[in-house]
Amino acid sequence: MDGRVNSDLGEIVIDPDVIAIYAGSVAVECFGIVGMAAISVKDGIVKLLKRSSLKHGIGVKIQDNEIYLTFHVIVAYGVSILTIADNLFENVKYKVEQFTGLKVANINLLVEGVREID
């Protein structure tokens, strides 16, 4: 279902892919996030997604004009996952709400891998 926002001039419809791309770009800027992950269903291998494919590592559900996000990420080795999660939750929630005008009701973080930062 699409997010719908009513304004004085009409209705605005936001596609979930737009939210996924924006949320992904915010997430990869967060401290400790190496990138978004995609899991191959066939062989279970996790791969790091390129910046142009960020939406594939994010699940977006819009229900009753509230956004529910699920991130599949690869994190930096040696950094507290709790610190990474807190930073991601705070930044993504604020920026996505400002961008869309919709409330972010829930964010799930699934850590799919760990990588050393060069």
Coordinates of N, CA and C in Angstrom, one line a residue:
M1 N 0.8 -1.2 0.0 CA 0.0 0.0 0.0 C 0.9 1.2 0.0
D2 N 0.5 2.2 -0.7 CA 1.2 3.5 -0.8 C 0.9 4.4 0.4
G3 N 1.9 5.2 0.7 CA 1.6 6.3 1.7 C 0.9 7.4 1.1
R4 N -0.1 7.8 1.7 CA -1.0 8.9 1.2 C -1.0 10.1 2.2
V5 N -0.7 11.3 1.7 CA -0.7 12.5 2.5 C -1.6 13.5 1.9
N6 N -2.6 14.0 2.6 CA -3.5 15.0 2.1 C -2.9 16.4 2.3
S7 N -3.0 17.2 1.3 CA -2.6 18.6 1.5 C -3.7 19.5 1.1
D8 N -3.6 20.8 1.2 CA -4.6 21.7 0.8 C -4.9 21.7 -0.7
L9 N -3.9 21.3 -1.5 CA -4.1 21.3 -3.0 C -4.4 19.9 -3.5
G10 N -4.4 18.8 -2.7 CA -4.7 17.5 -3.2 C -4.0 16.4 -2.4
E11 N -3.9 15.3 -3.0 CA -3.3 14.1 -2.3 C -1.9 13.8 -2.9
I12 N -1.0 13.4 -2.0 CA 0.3 13.0 -2.4 C 0.5 11.5 -2.1
V13 N 0.9 10.8 -3.1 CA 1.1 9.3 -2.9 C 2.6 9.0 -3.0
I14 N 3.1 8.3 -2.0 CA 4.6 8.0 -1.9 C 4.7 6.5 -2.1
D15 N 5.5 6.2 -3.2 CA 5.8 4.8 -3.4 C 6.8 4.2 -2.4
P16 N 6.6 3.0 -1.9 CA 7.5 2.4 -1.0 C 9.0 2.3 -1.4
D17 N 9.2 2.2 -2.8 CA 10.5 2.2 -3.3 C 11.3 3.5 -3.1
V18 N 10.5 4.6 -3.2 CA 11.1 5.9 -2.9 C 11.6 6.0 -1.5
I19 N 10.8 5.5 -0.6 CA 11.1 5.5 0.9 C 12.3 4.6 1.1
A20 N 12.4 3.5 0.5 CA 13.5 2.5 0.6 C 14.8 3.1 0.2
I21 N 14.8 3.8 -1.0 CA 16.0 4.4 -1.5 C 16.5 5.5 -0.6
Y22 N 15.6 6.3 -0.1 CA 15.9 7.4 0.7 C 16.5 6.9 2.1
A23 N 15.7 6.0 2.7 CA 16.1 5.4 4.0 C 17.5 4.7 3.8
G24 N 17.7 4.0 2.7 CA 19.0 3.4 2.5 C 20.2 4.3 2.4
S25 N 19.9 5.5 1.7 CA 21.0 6.5 1.6 C 21.3 7.1 2.9
V26 N 20.3 7.3 3.8 CA 20.5 7.8 5.1 C 21.3 6.7 6.0
A27 N 20.9 5.5 5.8 CA 21.5 4.4 6.7 C 23.0 4.2 6.4
V28 N 23.4 4.3 5.1 CA 24.8 4.0 4.8 C 25.7 5.2 5.2
E29 N 25.1 6.3 5.5 CA 25.9 7.4 6.1 C 26.0 7.3 7.6
C30 N 25.3 6.4 8.2 CA 25.4 6.2 9.7 C 26.7 5.6 10.1
F31 N 27.2 6.0 11.3 CA 28.4 5.4 11.8 C 28.3 3.9 12.0
G32 N 29.3 3.2 11.5 CA 29.4 1.7 11.7 C 28.7 0.9 10.7
I33 N 27.9 1.5 9.8 CA 27.3 0.8 8.7 C 28.2 0.7 7.5
V34 N 28.6 -0.5 7.1 CA 29.4 -0.7 5.9 C 28.6 -0.6 4.7
G35 N 27.4 -1.2 4.7 CA 26.5 -1.1 3.6 C 25.3 -2.0 3.8
M36 N 24.4 -2.0 2.8 CA 23.2 -2.8 2.8 C 23.5 -4.2 2.3
A37 N 22.8 -5.2 2.8 CA 23.1 -6.6 2.4 C 21.9 -7.2 1.6
A38 N 22.2 -8.1 0.7 CA 21.2 -8.9 0.0 C 21.6 -10.3 0.3
I39 N 20.6 -11.2 0.5 CA 20.8 -12.6 0.8 C 20.3 -13.4 -0.4
S40 N 21.1 -14.2 -0.9 CA 20.7 -15.1 -2.0 C 19.9 -16.2 -1.5
V41 N 18.6 -16.3 -1.9 CA 17.7 -17.3 -1.4 C 18.2 -18.7 -1.8
K42 N 18.8 -18.8 -2.9 CA 19.2 -20.1 -3.5 C 20.3 -20.7 -2.6
D43 N 21.4 -19.9 -2.3 CA 22.5 -20.5 -1.6 C 22.8 -19.9 -0.3
G44 N 22.0 -18.9 0.2 CA 22.2 -18.3 1.5 C 23.4 -17.4 1.6
I45 N 24.0 -17.0 0.6 CA 25.2 -16.1 0.6 C 24.8 -14.7 0.8
V46 N 25.4 -13.9 1.7 CA 25.2 -12.5 1.9 C 26.1 -11.7 1.0
K47 N 25.6 -10.7 0.3 CA 26.5 -9.9 -0.5 C 26.2 -8.4 -0.2
L48 N 27.3 -7.6 -0.3 CA 27.2 -6.2 -0.1 C 26.7 -5.5 -1.3
L49 N 25.6 -4.7 -1.1 CA 25.0 -4.1 -2.3 C 25.7 -2.8 -2.6
K50 N 25.7 -2.5 -3.9 CA 26.2 -1.2 -4.4 C 25.2 -0.1 -4.0
R51 N 25.7 1.1 -4.0 CA 24.9 2.3 -3.7 C 23.7 2.4 -4.5
S52 N 23.8 2.0 -5.8 CA 22.6 2.1 -6.7 C 21.5 1.0 -6.5
S53 N 21.8 0.0 -5.6 CA 20.9 -1.1 -5.3 C 20.4 -1.1 -3.9
L54 N 20.5 0.0 -3.2 CA 20.2 0.1 -1.8 C 18.8 -0.5 -1.4
K55 N 17.8 -0.2 -2.2 CA 16.5 -0.5 -1.9 C 16.3 -2.0 -1.7
H56 N 17.2 -2.9 -2.3 CA 17.0 -4.3 -2.2 C 17.4 -4.8 -0.8
G57 N 18.1 -4.0 0.0 CA 18.4 -4.4 1.4 C 17.4 -3.8 2.4
I58 N 16.3 -3.3 2.0 CA 15.4 -2.6 2.9 C 14.0 -3.1 2.6
G59 N 13.3 -3.4 3.6 CA 11.8 -3.7 3.5 C 11.0 -2.5 4.0
V60 N 10.0 -2.1 3.2 CA 9.2 -1.0 3.6 C 7.7 -1.5 3.5
K61 N 7.1 -1.2 4.6 CA 5.6 -1.5 4.7 C 5.0 -0.3 5.2
I62 N 3.9 0.1 4.5 CA 3.1 1.3 4.9 C 1.7 0.8 5.3
Q63 N 1.3 1.1 6.5 CA 0.0 0.7 7.0 C -0.5 1.8 7.8
D64 N -1.7 2.2 7.5 CA -2.4 3.3 8.2 C -1.5 4.6 8.3
N65 N -0.9 4.9 7.2 CA 0.0 6.0 7.1 C 1.1 6.0 8.1
E66 N 1.6 4.9 8.5 CA 2.8 4.7 9.3 C 3.7 3.8 8.6
I67 N 5.0 4.1 8.7 CA 6.1 3.4 8.0 C 6.7 2.4 8.9
Y68 N 6.9 1.2 8.4 CA 7.6 0.1 9.1 C 8.8 -0.3 8.2
L69 N 10.0 -0.2 8.7 CA 11.2 -0.4 8.0 C 12.0 -1.6 8.5
T70 N 12.6 -2.4 7.6 CA 13.5 -3.5 8.0 C 14.7 -3.3 7.2
F71 N 15.9 -3.2 7.9 CA 17.2 -3.1 7.2 C 18.0 -4.3 7.4
H72 N 18.6 -4.8 6.3 CA 19.5 -5.9 6.2 C 20.9 -5.2 6.0
V73 N 21.8 -5.2 7.0 CA 23.0 -4.5 6.9 C 24.2 -5.3 7.2
I74 N 25.4 -4.8 6.8 CA 26.7 -5.3 7.1 C 27.3 -4.2 7.9
V75 N 27.8 -4.6 9.1 CA 28.4 -3.6 10.1 C 29.9 -3.7 10.1
A76 N 30.5 -2.6 10.6 CA 31.9 -2.5 10.8 C 32.4 -3.4 11.9
Y77 N 33.5 -4.1 11.7 CA 34.1 -4.9 12.8 C 34.6 -4.0 13.9
G78 N 34.4 -4.4 15.1 CA 34.9 -3.8 16.3 C 34.0 -2.6 16.8
V79 N 32.9 -2.4 16.2 CA 32.0 -1.3 16.7 C 30.8 -1.9 17.3
S80 N 30.4 -1.4 18.4 CA 29.2 -1.9 19.2 C 28.0 -1.9 18.3
I81 N 27.3 -3.0 18.1 CA 26.1 -3.1 17.3 C 25.0 -2.3 18.0
L82 N 25.0 -2.2 19.3 CA 23.9 -1.4 19.9 C 24.2 0.1 19.6
T83 N 25.4 0.6 19.5 CA 25.7 1.9 19.2 C 25.3 2.2 17.7
I84 N 25.6 1.2 16.9 CA 25.2 1.4 15.4 C 23.7 1.4 15.3
A85 N 23.0 0.6 16.0 CA 21.5 0.5 15.9 C 20.9 1.8 16.4
D86 N 21.4 2.3 17.6 CA 20.8 3.6 18.1 C 21.0 4.7 17.1
N87 N 22.2 4.8 16.5 CA 22.5 5.9 15.6 C 21.6 5.7 14.4
L88 N 21.5 4.5 13.8 CA 20.7 4.3 12.6 C 19.2 4.6 12.9
F89 N 18.7 4.1 14.1 CA 17.3 4.4 14.4 C 17.0 5.9 14.5
E90 N 17.8 6.6 15.2 CA 17.6 8.0 15.4 C 17.7 8.8 14.1
N91 N 18.7 8.5 13.3 CA 18.9 9.3 12.0 C 17.8 9.0 11.0
V92 N 17.6 7.7 10.8 CA 16.6 7.3 9.8 C 15.2 7.7 10.2
K93 N 14.8 7.6 11.5 CA 13.5 8.0 11.9 C 13.3 9.5 11.7
Y94 N 14.2 10.3 12.1 CA 14.1 11.7 11.9 C 14.0 12.1 10.5
K95 N 15.0 11.6 9.7 CA 15.1 12.1 8.3 C 13.9 11.6 7.4
V96 N 13.5 10.3 7.6 CA 12.4 9.8 6.8 C 11.1 10.5 7.2
E97 N 10.9 10.8 8.5 CA 9.7 11.5 8.8 C 9.7 12.9 8.2
Q98 N 10.8 13.6 8.2 CA 10.9 14.9 7.6 C 10.7 14.8 6.1
F99 N 11.2 13.8 5.5 CA 11.1 13.7 4.0 C 9.7 13.3 3.6
T100 N 9.0 12.4 4.3 CA 7.7 11.9 3.8 C 6.5 12.6 4.5
G101 N 6.7 13.1 5.7 CA 5.5 13.7 6.4 C 4.7 12.6 7.1
L102 N 5.2 11.3 7.0 CA 4.6 10.2 7.6 C 5.4 9.8 8.9
K103 N 4.7 9.1 9.8 CA 5.3 8.7 11.1 C 6.0 7.3 10.8
V104 N 7.3 7.2 11.3 CA 8.0 5.9 11.3 C 7.6 5.2 12.6
A105 N 6.8 4.1 12.4 CA 6.3 3.4 13.6 C 7.3 2.4 14.2
N106 N 8.1 1.8 13.2 CA 9.0 0.7 13.7 C 10.2 0.6 12.7
I107 N 11.3 0.3 13.3 CA 12.5 0.0 12.5 C 13.2 -1.3 13.1
N108 N 13.3 -2.3 12.2 CA 14.0 -3.5 12.5 C 15.4 -3.5 11.9
L109 N 16.4 -4.0 12.6 CA 17.8 -4.0 12.1 C 18.2 -5.5 12.1
L110 N 18.5 -6.0 10.9 CA 19.0 -7.4 10.8 C 20.5 -7.3 10.4
V111 N 21.4 -7.7 11.3 CA 22.8 -7.7 10.9 C 23.1 -9.0 10.2
E112 N 23.5 -8.8 8.9 CA 23.7 -10.0 8.1 C 25.2 -10.3 8.0
G113 N 26.1 -9.4 8.4 CA 27.5 -9.7 8.3 C 28.3 -8.6 8.9
V114 N 29.7 -8.9 9.1 CA 30.6 -8.0 9.7 C 31.8 -7.9 8.7
R115 N 32.3 -6.7 8.5 CA 33.4 -6.4 7.6 C 34.4 -5.5 8.3
E116 N 35.7 -5.7 8.1 CA 36.7 -4.7 8.5 C 36.6 -3.5 7.6
I117 N 36.8 -2.3 8.2 CA 36.9 -1.1 7.4 C 38.3 -0.8 7.0
D118 N 38.5 -0.5 5.7 CA 39.9 -0.3 5.3 C 40.4 1.1 5.7

